[in-house]
Amino acid sequence: KSMAGVYVVQDGKFRFINSNAASYAGYTREELLDQEAGLLVSPEDREKVRQNAKAMLLGEMSSPYEFRIITKEGETRWIMETVTIILHEGRQAILGNSMDITERRWAEEARYHNERLQGVLEMAGAICHEMNQPMQIISGYTEMLLMNISENDPIHTKLDTINKQIHRMGTITRKLMKIKDYDTQDYAGFSRIIDINKSSGKDTE
């Protein structure tokens, strides 16, 4: 009648499992009895689970540890677990107690995303504020110089390029101010940066 997931693992297999523990992964008790205990654990987390369980059984760790499982339908869910050594039918075994914490993890991830988004928006606003005034000054002086220089003068071409780039920077700052969420893209082959065009709702440069 435990509200938690309860199971006994002996020789690496489930020798007992209650309905709650089985339901976390979308199985019945009968489907999991005598199956390998590591069957449900996400491949990426198996080594970490093994190390954490060993540390807890040796008394080196007391806090519950978290890991991902793969359900019968192929979905990923999060489990929090504690383990201890018991005797089962006269032989040493491992008693596990677990809880499905998937909704809590989703809430934490959503909160983390929102905090990052708020940071992005604040940074975008600060950049736009700091850039707009010097850009306006540069643009103003450049346009004044263009008015007084012949189009045949080589300097005219350079000033015109500067002016176009200033207007391009203005377009970028306006996109930054429109960011409501953010997407990322690869940068230089080894990191990721915010995709300003997608994040501002614009697909073209």
mmCIF file of C-alpha atoms in Angstrom:
data_model
loop_
_atom_site.group_PDB
_atom_site.id
_atom_site.type_symbol
_atom_site.label_atom_id
_atom_site.label_comp_id
_atom_site.label_asym_id
_atom_site.label_seq_id
_atom_site.Cartn_x
_atom_site.Cartn_y
_atom_site.Cartn_z
ATOM 1 C CA LYS A 1 0.000 0.000 0.000
ATOM 2 C CA SER A 2 3.031 2.280 -0.076
ATOM 3 C CA MET A 3 2.577 5.494 -2.066
ATOM 4 C CA ALA A 4 6.209 5.168 -3.181
ATOM 5 C CA GLY A 5 7.662 2.799 -5.715
ATOM 6 C CA VAL A 6 9.091 -0.208 -3.838
ATOM 7 C CA TYR A 7 11.167 -3.040 -5.270
ATOM 8 C CA VAL A 8 13.653 -5.687 -4.288
ATOM 9 C CA VAL A 9 16.623 -6.432 -6.530
ATOM 10 C CA GLN A 10 18.575 -9.647 -6.087
ATOM 11 C CA ASP A 11 21.221 -10.980 -8.475
ATOM 12 C CA GLY A 12 20.588 -7.909 -10.607
ATOM 13 C CA LYS A 13 16.912 -8.754 -11.179
ATOM 14 C CA PHE A 14 13.583 -7.577 -9.795
ATOM 15 C CA ARG A 15 12.414 -10.169 -7.238
ATOM 16 C CA PHE A 16 9.609 -7.947 -5.962
ATOM 17 C CA ILE A 17 8.104 -4.740 -7.323
ATOM 18 C CA ASN A 18 4.918 -2.938 -6.340
ATOM 19 C CA SER A 19 2.397 -1.497 -8.757
ATOM 20 C CA ASN A 20 3.557 2.106 -8.258
ATOM 21 C CA ALA A 21 7.148 1.373 -9.220
ATOM 22 C CA ALA A 22 6.071 -0.581 -12.293
ATOM 23 C CA SER A 23 3.606 2.108 -13.369
ATOM 24 C CA TYR A 24 6.318 4.787 -13.418
ATOM 25 C CA ALA A 25 7.630 3.083 -16.552
ATOM 26 C CA GLY A 26 4.233 2.047 -17.923
ATOM 27 C CA TYR A 27 4.555 -1.661 -17.039
ATOM 28 C CA THR A 28 2.629 -4.071 -14.835
ATOM 29 C CA ARG A 29 4.273 -5.825 -11.886
ATOM 30 C CA GLU A 30 4.133 -9.121 -13.738
ATOM 31 C CA GLU A 31 5.989 -7.711 -16.757
ATOM 32 C CA LEU A 32 8.962 -6.630 -14.653
ATOM 33 C CA LEU A 33 9.347 -9.495 -12.192
ATOM 34 C CA ASP A 34 12.607 -11.389 -12.811
ATOM 35 C CA GLN A 35 13.686 -8.822 -15.407
ATOM 36 C CA GLU A 36 17.074 -7.076 -15.283
ATOM 37 C CA ALA A 37 16.863 -4.092 -12.910
ATOM 38 C CA GLY A 38 18.909 -1.893 -15.238
ATOM 39 C CA LEU A 39 16.417 -2.418 -18.044
ATOM 40 C CA LEU A 40 14.483 0.762 -17.217
ATOM 41 C CA VAL A 41 17.411 3.090 -16.603
ATOM 42 C CA SER A 42 18.339 5.446 -19.421
ATOM 43 C CA PRO A 43 21.644 4.280 -20.989
ATOM 44 C CA GLU A 44 23.174 7.729 -20.342
ATOM 45 C CA ASP A 45 22.501 7.401 -16.596
ATOM 46 C CA ARG A 46 23.349 3.742 -15.922
ATOM 47 C CA GLU A 47 26.923 4.294 -14.780
ATOM 48 C CA LYS A 48 25.895 7.229 -12.589
ATOM 49 C CA VAL A 49 23.103 5.152 -11.012
ATOM 50 C CA ARG A 50 25.516 2.300 -10.359
ATOM 51 C CA GLN A 51 27.990 4.634 -8.632
ATOM 52 C CA ASN A 52 25.319 6.391 -6.561
ATOM 53 C CA ALA A 53 23.701 3.132 -5.474
ATOM 54 C CA LYS A 54 27.090 1.726 -4.460
ATOM 55 C CA ALA A 55 27.913 4.860 -2.456
ATOM 56 C CA MET A 56 24.541 4.711 -0.660
ATOM 57 C CA LEU A 57 24.874 1.004 0.129
ATOM 58 C CA LEU A 58 28.342 1.665 1.591
ATOM 59 C CA GLY A 59 26.997 4.497 3.752
ATOM 60 C CA GLU A 60 28.964 7.123 1.858
ATOM 61 C CA MET A 61 25.810 8.861 0.622
ATOM 62 C CA SER A 62 22.482 9.492 2.327
ATOM 63 C CA SER A 63 20.577 11.887 0.049
ATOM 64 C CA PRO A 64 18.289 10.425 -2.642
ATOM 65 C CA TYR A 65 19.735 10.482 -6.138
ATOM 66 C CA GLU A 66 17.927 11.228 -9.386
ATOM 67 C CA PHE A 67 18.088 9.575 -12.785
ATOM 68 C CA ARG A 68 16.115 9.051 -15.976
ATOM 69 C CA ILE A 69 14.174 5.970 -17.006
ATOM 70 C CA ILE A 70 12.795 4.968 -20.394
ATOM 71 C CA THR A 71 9.129 3.959 -20.297
ATOM 72 C CA LYS A 72 7.479 1.137 -22.201
ATOM 73 C CA GLU A 73 6.331 3.742 -24.745
ATOM 74 C CA GLY A 74 9.879 5.092 -25.156
ATOM 75 C CA GLU A 75 9.325 8.278 -23.150
ATOM 76 C CA THR A 76 11.830 9.680 -20.656
ATOM 77 C CA ARG A 77 10.808 10.218 -17.033
ATOM 78 C CA TRP A 78 12.738 11.237 -13.906
ATOM 79 C CA ILE A 79 12.987 9.062 -10.789
ATOM 80 C CA MET A 80 14.323 9.847 -7.302
ATOM 81 C CA GLU A 81 15.626 6.787 -5.454
ATOM 82 C CA THR A 82 17.138 5.480 -2.220
ATOM 83 C CA VAL A 83 18.501 1.965 -1.705
ATOM 84 C CA THR A 84 19.472 -0.156 1.295
ATOM 85 C CA ILE A 85 20.636 -3.726 1.915
ATOM 86 C CA ILE A 86 18.114 -6.259 3.234
ATOM 87 C CA LEU A 87 17.681 -10.017 3.470
ATOM 88 C CA HIS A 88 15.215 -11.476 0.976
ATOM 89 C CA GLU A 89 14.360 -15.168 1.305
ATOM 90 C CA GLY A 90 17.485 -15.672 3.384
ATOM 91 C CA ARG A 91 19.855 -13.968 0.959
ATOM 92 C CA GLN A 92 21.237 -10.464 0.641
ATOM 93 C CA ALA A 93 19.292 -8.154 -1.649
ATOM 94 C CA ILE A 94 18.711 -4.461 -2.320
ATOM 95 C CA LEU A 95 15.525 -2.689 -1.287
ATOM 96 C CA GLY A 96 14.725 0.356 -3.406
ATOM 97 C CA ASN A 97 12.270 3.154 -2.689
ATOM 98 C CA SER A 98 11.486 5.595 -5.478
ATOM 99 C CA MET A 99 9.272 8.483 -6.551
ATOM 100 C CA ASP A 100 8.391 9.815 -9.981
ATOM 101 C CA ILE A 101 9.598 13.449 -9.979
ATOM 102 C CA THR A 102 9.106 14.146 -13.682
ATOM 103 C CA GLU A 103 6.638 17.010 -13.190
ATOM 104 C CA ARG A 104 8.955 18.637 -10.659
ATOM 105 C CA ARG A 105 11.891 18.401 -13.060
ATOM 106 C CA TRP A 106 9.802 19.886 -15.871
ATOM 107 C CA ALA A 107 8.812 22.770 -13.588
ATOM 108 C CA GLU A 108 12.461 23.353 -12.654
ATOM 109 C CA GLU A 109 13.513 23.327 -16.314
ATOM 110 C CA ALA A 110 10.727 25.764 -17.202
ATOM 111 C CA ARG A 111 11.782 28.083 -14.376
ATOM 112 C CA TYR A 112 15.430 27.865 -15.466
ATOM 113 C CA HIS A 113 14.427 28.661 -19.062
ATOM 114 C CA ASN A 114 12.375 31.653 -17.924
ATOM 115 C CA GLU A 115 15.264 32.945 -15.801
ATOM 116 C CA ARG A 116 17.636 32.652 -18.747
ATOM 117 C CA LEU A 117 15.105 34.344 -21.013
ATOM 118 C CA GLN A 118 14.767 37.229 -18.563
ATOM 119 C CA GLY A 119 18.545 37.572 -18.551
ATOM 120 C CA VAL A 120 18.591 37.598 -22.361
ATOM 121 C CA LEU A 121 15.898 40.287 -22.507
ATOM 122 C CA GLU A 122 17.659 42.471 -19.937
ATOM 123 C CA MET A 123 20.981 42.105 -21.759
ATOM 124 C CA ALA A 124 19.336 42.900 -25.110
ATOM 125 C CA GLY A 125 17.767 46.040 -23.651
ATOM 126 C CA ALA A 126 21.073 47.169 -22.139
ATOM 127 C CA ILE A 127 22.940 46.612 -25.436
ATOM 128 C CA CYS A 128 20.353 48.559 -27.411
ATOM 129 C CA HIS A 129 20.401 51.439 -24.938
ATOM 130 C CA GLU A 130 24.210 51.681 -24.946
ATOM 131 C CA MET A 131 24.568 51.324 -28.723
ATOM 132 C CA ASN A 132 21.810 53.587 -30.025
ATOM 133 C CA GLN A 133 23.256 56.975 -29.060
ATOM 134 C CA PRO A 134 26.785 56.470 -30.461
ATOM 135 C CA MET A 135 25.287 54.901 -33.599
ATOM 136 C CA GLN A 136 23.069 57.945 -34.131
ATOM 137 C CA ILE A 137 26.057 60.274 -33.736
ATOM 138 C CA ILE A 138 28.197 58.264 -36.173
ATOM 139 C CA SER A 139 25.334 58.066 -38.663
ATOM 140 C CA GLY A 140 24.638 61.793 -38.405
ATOM 141 C CA TYR A 141 28.251 62.823 -38.979
ATOM 142 C CA THR A 142 28.641 60.314 -41.820
ATOM 143 C CA GLU A 143 25.566 61.632 -43.641
ATOM 144 C CA MET A 144 26.809 65.232 -43.215
ATOM 145 C CA LEU A 145 30.161 64.281 -44.735
ATOM 146 C CA LEU A 146 28.477 62.448 -47.624
ATOM 147 C CA MET A 147 26.487 65.563 -48.476
ATOM 148 C CA ASN A 148 29.715 67.555 -48.847
ATOM 149 C CA ILE A 149 31.824 65.028 -50.772
ATOM 150 C CA SER A 150 31.531 64.221 -54.449
ATOM 151 C CA GLU A 151 30.351 60.730 -55.316
ATOM 152 C CA ASN A 152 33.492 60.350 -57.417
ATOM 153 C CA ASP A 153 35.704 60.861 -54.378
ATOM 154 C CA PRO A 154 37.122 57.499 -53.082
ATOM 155 C CA ILE A 155 36.273 58.650 -49.553
ATOM 156 C CA HIS A 156 32.594 58.825 -50.522
ATOM 157 C CA THR A 157 32.487 55.046 -51.093
ATOM 158 C CA LYS A 158 34.086 54.358 -47.713
ATOM 159 C CA LEU A 159 31.726 56.718 -45.914
ATOM 160 C CA ASP A 160 28.760 55.159 -47.685
ATOM 161 C CA THR A 161 29.903 51.706 -46.486
ATOM 162 C CA ILE A 162 30.178 53.015 -42.930
ATOM 163 C CA ASN A 163 26.681 54.486 -43.151
ATOM 164 C CA LYS A 164 25.209 51.228 -44.465
ATOM 165 C CA GLN A 165 26.840 49.248 -41.663
ATOM 166 C CA ILE A 166 25.478 51.689 -39.074
ATOM 167 C CA HIS A 167 21.980 51.168 -40.489
ATOM 168 C CA ARG A 168 22.582 47.410 -40.351
ATOM 169 C CA MET A 169 23.528 47.720 -36.677
ATOM 170 C CA GLY A 170 20.309 49.665 -36.143
ATOM 171 C CA THR A 171 18.364 46.791 -37.687
ATOM 172 C CA ILE A 172 20.084 44.373 -35.301
ATOM 173 C CA THR A 173 19.249 46.461 -32.214
ATOM 174 C CA ARG A 174 15.602 46.650 -33.311
ATOM 175 C CA LYS A 175 15.551 42.852 -33.612
ATOM 176 C CA LEU A 176 17.053 42.553 -30.144
ATOM 177 C CA MET A 177 14.232 44.656 -28.732
ATOM 178 C CA LYS A 178 11.665 42.279 -30.291
ATOM 179 C CA ILE A 179 13.010 39.122 -28.644
ATOM 180 C CA LYS A 180 10.281 37.316 -26.688
ATOM 181 C CA ASP A 181 11.945 33.906 -26.561
ATOM 182 C CA TYR A 182 15.244 32.633 -27.882
ATOM 183 C CA ASP A 183 16.643 30.036 -30.261
ATOM 184 C CA THR A 184 20.316 29.207 -30.588
ATOM 185 C CA GLN A 185 22.613 28.355 -33.466
ATOM 186 C CA ASP A 186 26.107 26.889 -33.859
ATOM 187 C CA TYR A 187 28.931 29.396 -33.775
ATOM 188 C CA ALA A 188 32.505 28.772 -34.899
ATOM 189 C CA GLY A 189 31.920 25.024 -34.719
ATOM 190 C CA PHE A 190 32.366 24.685 -30.958
ATOM 191 C CA SER A 191 29.774 26.836 -29.195
ATOM 192 C CA ARG A 192 26.237 28.127 -29.536
ATOM 193 C CA ILE A 193 24.900 31.675 -29.663
ATOM 194 C CA ILE A 194 21.433 33.223 -29.723
ATOM 195 C CA ASP A 195 19.906 33.273 -33.196
ATOM 196 C CA ILE A 196 18.733 36.918 -33.292
ATOM 197 C CA ASN A 197 16.719 36.494 -36.503
ATOM 198 C CA LYS A 198 14.645 33.555 -35.261
ATOM 199 C CA SER A 199 14.341 34.868 -31.710
ATOM 200 C CA SER A 200 12.975 38.196 -32.945
ATOM 201 C CA GLY A 201 10.481 36.491 -35.260
ATOM 202 C CA LYS A 202 12.489 37.345 -38.399
ATOM 203 C CA ASP A 203 13.810 34.642 -40.695
ATOM 204 C CA THR A 204 15.748 36.986 -42.983
ATOM 205 C CA GLU A 205 18.771 39.126 -42.240
#
